[in-house]
PDB file of C-alpha atoms in Angstrom:
ATOM      1  CA  GLN A 939      98.272 106.286 106.107  1.00 82.00           C
ATOM      2  CA  VAL A 940      98.519 105.584 102.520  1.00 91.00           C
ATOM      3  CA  GLN A 941      98.197 101.864 101.509  1.00 95.00           C
ATOM      4  CA  LEU A 942      99.389 100.688  98.199  1.00 96.00           C
ATOM      5  CA  VAL A 943      99.008  97.068  96.661  1.00 97.00           C
ATOM      6  CA  GLU A 944      99.426  95.694  93.499  1.00 98.00           C
ATOM      7  CA  SER A 945      99.267  93.420  91.894  1.00 98.00           C
ATOM      8  CA  GLY A 946      98.984  91.280  87.924  1.00 98.00           C
ATOM      9  CA  GLY A 947     102.697  90.384  87.802  1.00 98.00           C
ATOM     10  CA  GLY A 948     103.320  86.810  86.165  1.00 98.00           C
ATOM     11  CA  SER A 949     106.020  85.145  83.898  1.00 98.00           C
ATOM     12  CA  VAL A 950     105.957  86.283  80.817  1.00 98.00           C
ATOM     13  CA  GLN A 951     107.787  85.394  78.111  1.00 98.00           C
ATOM     14  CA  ALA A 952     110.344  87.827  75.648  1.00 98.00           C
ATOM     15  CA  GLY A 953     106.925  89.996  73.244  1.00 98.00           C
ATOM     16  CA  GLY A 954     103.853  88.852  75.764  1.00 98.00           C
ATOM     17  CA  SER A 955     102.558  91.723  77.881  1.00 98.00           C
ATOM     18  CA  LEU A 956     101.363  92.385  80.585  1.00 98.00           C
ATOM     19  CA  ARG A 957      99.278  94.947  83.529  1.00 98.00           C
ATOM     20  CA  LEU A 958      99.860  95.751  86.945  1.00 98.00           C
ATOM     21  CA  SER A 959      97.141  97.316  89.472  1.00 98.00           C
ATOM     22  CA  CYS A 960      97.670  99.851  92.414  1.00 97.00           C
ATOM     23  CA  ALA A 961      95.430  99.691  94.759  1.00 97.00           C
ATOM     24  CA  ALA A 962      95.222 102.494  97.791  1.00 95.00           C
ATOM     25  CA  SER A 963      93.547 102.875  99.953  1.00 94.00           C
ATOM     26  CA  GLY A 964      93.231 104.537 103.091  1.00 90.00           C
ATOM     27  CA  TYR A 965      93.524 108.739 104.156  1.00 81.00           C
ATOM     28  CA  THR A 966      94.740 109.370  99.282  1.00 80.00           C
ATOM     29  CA  TYR A 967      93.428 112.815  99.542  1.00 74.00           C
ATOM     30  CA  ASP A 968      97.425 114.495  99.617  1.00 76.00           C
ATOM     31  CA  ASN A 969      98.297 112.048  97.003  1.00 77.00           C
ATOM     32  CA  TYR A 970      99.992 114.411  93.985  1.00 88.00           C
ATOM     33  CA  CYS A 971     102.225 111.931  92.494  1.00 95.00           C
ATOM     34  CA  MET A 972     102.468 108.932  92.044  1.00 96.00           C
ATOM     35  CA  GLY A 973     105.512 106.387  90.072  1.00 97.00           C
ATOM     36  CA  TRP A 974     106.538 102.677  89.418  1.00 98.00           C
ATOM     37  CA  PHE A 975     109.829 101.112  89.831  1.00 98.00           C
ATOM     38  CA  ARG A 976     111.747  98.778  89.389  1.00 98.00           C
ATOM     39  CA  GLN A 977     114.078  96.213  91.302  1.00 98.00           C
ATOM     40  CA  ALA A 978     115.996  92.994  89.577  1.00 97.00           C
ATOM     41  CA  PRO A 979     118.534  91.673  91.813  1.00 93.00           C
ATOM     42  CA  GLY A 980     121.696  92.619  92.485  1.00 94.00           C
ATOM     43  CA  LYS A 981     121.028  96.350  89.950  1.00 96.00           C
ATOM     44  CA  GLU A 982     119.799  99.531  92.480  1.00 97.00           C
ATOM     45  CA  ARG A 983     116.273  99.598  92.366  1.00 97.00           C
ATOM     46  CA  GLU A 984     115.017 102.694  89.708  1.00 98.00           C
ATOM     47  CA  GLY A 985     111.902 105.266  87.979  1.00 98.00           C
ATOM     48  CA  VAL A 986     110.016 103.120  85.103  1.00 98.00           C
ATOM     49  CA  ALA A 987     107.440 105.722  85.562  1.00 98.00           C
ATOM     50  CA  ARG A 988     105.514 108.221  86.863  1.00 98.00           C
ATOM     51  CA  ILE A 989     102.105 110.524  87.000  1.00 97.00           C
ATOM     52  CA  TYR A 990     100.852 113.488  87.454  1.00 94.00           C
ATOM     53  CA  LEU A 991      97.752 112.121  89.547  1.00 91.00           C
ATOM     54  CA  VAL A 992      95.594 116.344  89.251  1.00 87.00           C
ATOM     55  CA  GLY A 993      97.006 117.068  85.345  1.00 88.00           C
ATOM     56  CA  GLY A 994      97.464 112.909  83.832  1.00 92.00           C
ATOM     57  CA  ILE A 995     101.233 114.837  83.508  1.00 95.00           C
ATOM     58  CA  THR A 996     103.520 111.414  82.945  1.00 97.00           C
ATOM     59  CA  TYR A 997     107.449 110.610  82.397  1.00 98.00           C
ATOM     60  CA  TYR A 998     109.014 108.293  81.563  1.00 98.00           C
ATOM     61  CA  ALA A 999     112.856 106.394  81.482  1.00 98.00           C
ATOM     62  CA  SER A1000     114.480 105.485  79.053  1.00 98.00           C
ATOM     63  CA  SER A1001     113.999 102.153  78.896  1.00 98.00           C
ATOM     64  CA  VAL A1002     110.749 101.720  79.018  1.00 98.00           C
ATOM     65  CA  LYS A1003     109.079 104.655  77.886  1.00 98.00           C
ATOM     66  CA  GLY A1004     107.042 103.251  73.947  1.00 98.00           C
ATOM     67  CA  ARG A1005     106.622 100.332  75.164  1.00 98.00           C
ATOM     68  CA  PHE A1006     105.267 101.304  78.558  1.00 98.00           C
ATOM     69  CA  THR A1007     102.175 103.253  79.659  1.00 98.00           C
ATOM     70  CA  ILE A1008     101.221 104.670  83.369  1.00 98.00           C
ATOM     71  CA  SER A1009      98.151 105.684  83.775  1.00 97.00           C
ATOM     72  CA  ARG A1010      95.231 106.076  86.662  1.00 95.00           C
ATOM     73  CA  ASP A1011      91.714 105.736  87.549  1.00 93.00           C
ATOM     74  CA  HIS A1012      90.381 108.455  90.128  1.00 88.00           C
ATOM     75  CA  ALA A1013      86.879 106.578  91.246  1.00 88.00           C
ATOM     76  CA  LYS A1014      88.660 103.655  91.489  1.00 92.00           C
ATOM     77  CA  LYS A1015      91.743 104.966  93.049  1.00 93.00           C
ATOM     78  CA  THR A1016      93.788 102.468  90.840  1.00 95.00           C
ATOM     79  CA  LEU A1017      97.321 103.606  89.328  1.00 97.00           C
ATOM     80  CA  TYR A1018      98.017 100.756  85.616  1.00 98.00           C
ATOM     81  CA  LEU A1019     101.180  99.829  84.257  1.00 98.00           C
ATOM     82  CA  GLN A1020     100.705  98.546  80.707  1.00 98.00           C
ATOM     83  CA  MET A1021     103.391  96.427  79.528  1.00 98.00           C
ATOM     84  CA  ASN A1022     103.751  95.994  76.328  1.00 98.00           C
ATOM     85  CA  SER A1023     107.244  94.184  74.095  1.00 98.00           C
ATOM     86  CA  LEU A1024     107.938  93.223  76.817  1.00 98.00           C
ATOM     87  CA  LYS A1025     112.452  91.810  77.417  1.00 98.00           C
ATOM     88  CA  PRO A1026     114.214  89.986  79.730  1.00 98.00           C
ATOM     89  CA  GLU A1027     115.727  92.695  80.711  1.00 97.00           C
ATOM     90  CA  ASP A1028     112.380  94.551  82.533  1.00 98.00           C
ATOM     91  CA  THR A1029     112.881  90.888  85.083  1.00 98.00           C
ATOM     92  CA  ALA A1030     111.879  92.550  87.949  1.00 98.00           C
ATOM     93  CA  MET A1031     110.412  93.507  90.994  1.00 98.00           C
ATOM     94  CA  TYR A1032     108.210  96.754  90.353  1.00 98.00           C
ATOM     95  CA  TYR A1033     107.021  98.228  93.287  1.00 98.00           C
ATOM     96  CA  CYS A1034     104.278 101.238  92.549  1.00 98.00           C
ATOM     97  CA  ALA A1035     104.860 104.660  95.229  1.00 97.00           C
ATOM     98  CA  ALA A1036     103.413 107.377  96.385  1.00 96.00           C
ATOM     99  CA  ARG A1037     104.960 111.593  97.047  1.00 93.00           C
ATOM    100  CA  ARG A1038     102.424 113.945  99.084  1.00 88.00           C
ATOM    101  CA  ASP A1039     105.151 116.540  99.546  1.00 87.00           C
ATOM    102  CA  GLY A1040     103.964 118.647  95.162  1.00 85.00           C
ATOM    103  CA  ASP A1041     105.591 117.966  93.714  1.00 92.00           C
ATOM    104  CA  CYS A1042     106.503 115.211  90.460  1.00 95.00           C
ATOM    105  CA  GLY A1043     109.531 116.873  88.665  1.00 94.00           C
ATOM    106  CA  SER A1044     112.143 113.551  89.758  1.00 95.00           C
ATOM    107  CA  TRP A1045     111.667 110.228  91.141  1.00 97.00           C
ATOM    108  CA  VAL A1046     113.692 111.352  94.484  1.00 95.00           C
ATOM    109  CA  ASN A1047     111.006 111.873  98.005  1.00 95.00           C
ATOM    110  CA  PHE A1048     108.142 108.653  97.523  1.00 95.00           C
ATOM    111  CA  ASN A1049     106.938 108.087 100.756  1.00 92.00           C
ATOM    112  CA  ALA A1050     104.709 105.373  99.929  1.00 95.00           C
ATOM    113  CA  TRP A1051     104.471 102.187  98.680  1.00 96.00           C
ATOM    114  CA  GLY A1052     103.894  98.839  97.817  1.00 97.00           C
ATOM    115  CA  GLN A1053     104.975  95.508  99.086  1.00 97.00           C
ATOM    116  CA  GLY A1054     105.928  94.448  94.876  1.00 98.00           C
ATOM    117  CA  THR A1055     104.560  92.535  92.503  1.00 98.00           C
ATOM    118  CA  GLN A1056     107.345  90.161  90.482  1.00 98.00           C
ATOM    119  CA  VAL A1057     107.627  90.502  87.115  1.00 98.00           C
ATOM    120  CA  THR A1058     109.324  87.945  84.792  1.00 98.00           C
ATOM    121  CA  VAL A1059     109.973  87.267  81.041  1.00 98.00           C
ATOM    122  CA  SER A1060     112.105  84.888  79.176  1.00 97.00           C
ATOM    123  CA  SER A1061     113.831  83.660  76.319  1.00 90.00           C
TER     124      SER A1061
END
């Protein structure tokens, strides 16, 4: 079992920044790919960013590319999402997720999920 706990969400004005964290615990040896997803009211969940944990290769949704940065700290077993130049349309519940099937080529097949952290961008 892998447990994921997000933190760092909050309210910020447009143009501001936030840094989300996702702490992983439990059995993490099979983790291969981790990512951030978000879901706004009335909209479907969408992938935001994902990272191949071994090689560090990253992938971003076009809507956040250039503004968001995903990274990981192996020693701390923590995943991060640095969000800059935030826009009102970034407002959503953000979820951390892990994929253990040996691939990181798409947004599908993520098996472990955190509880989510709310990000609200005003103006």
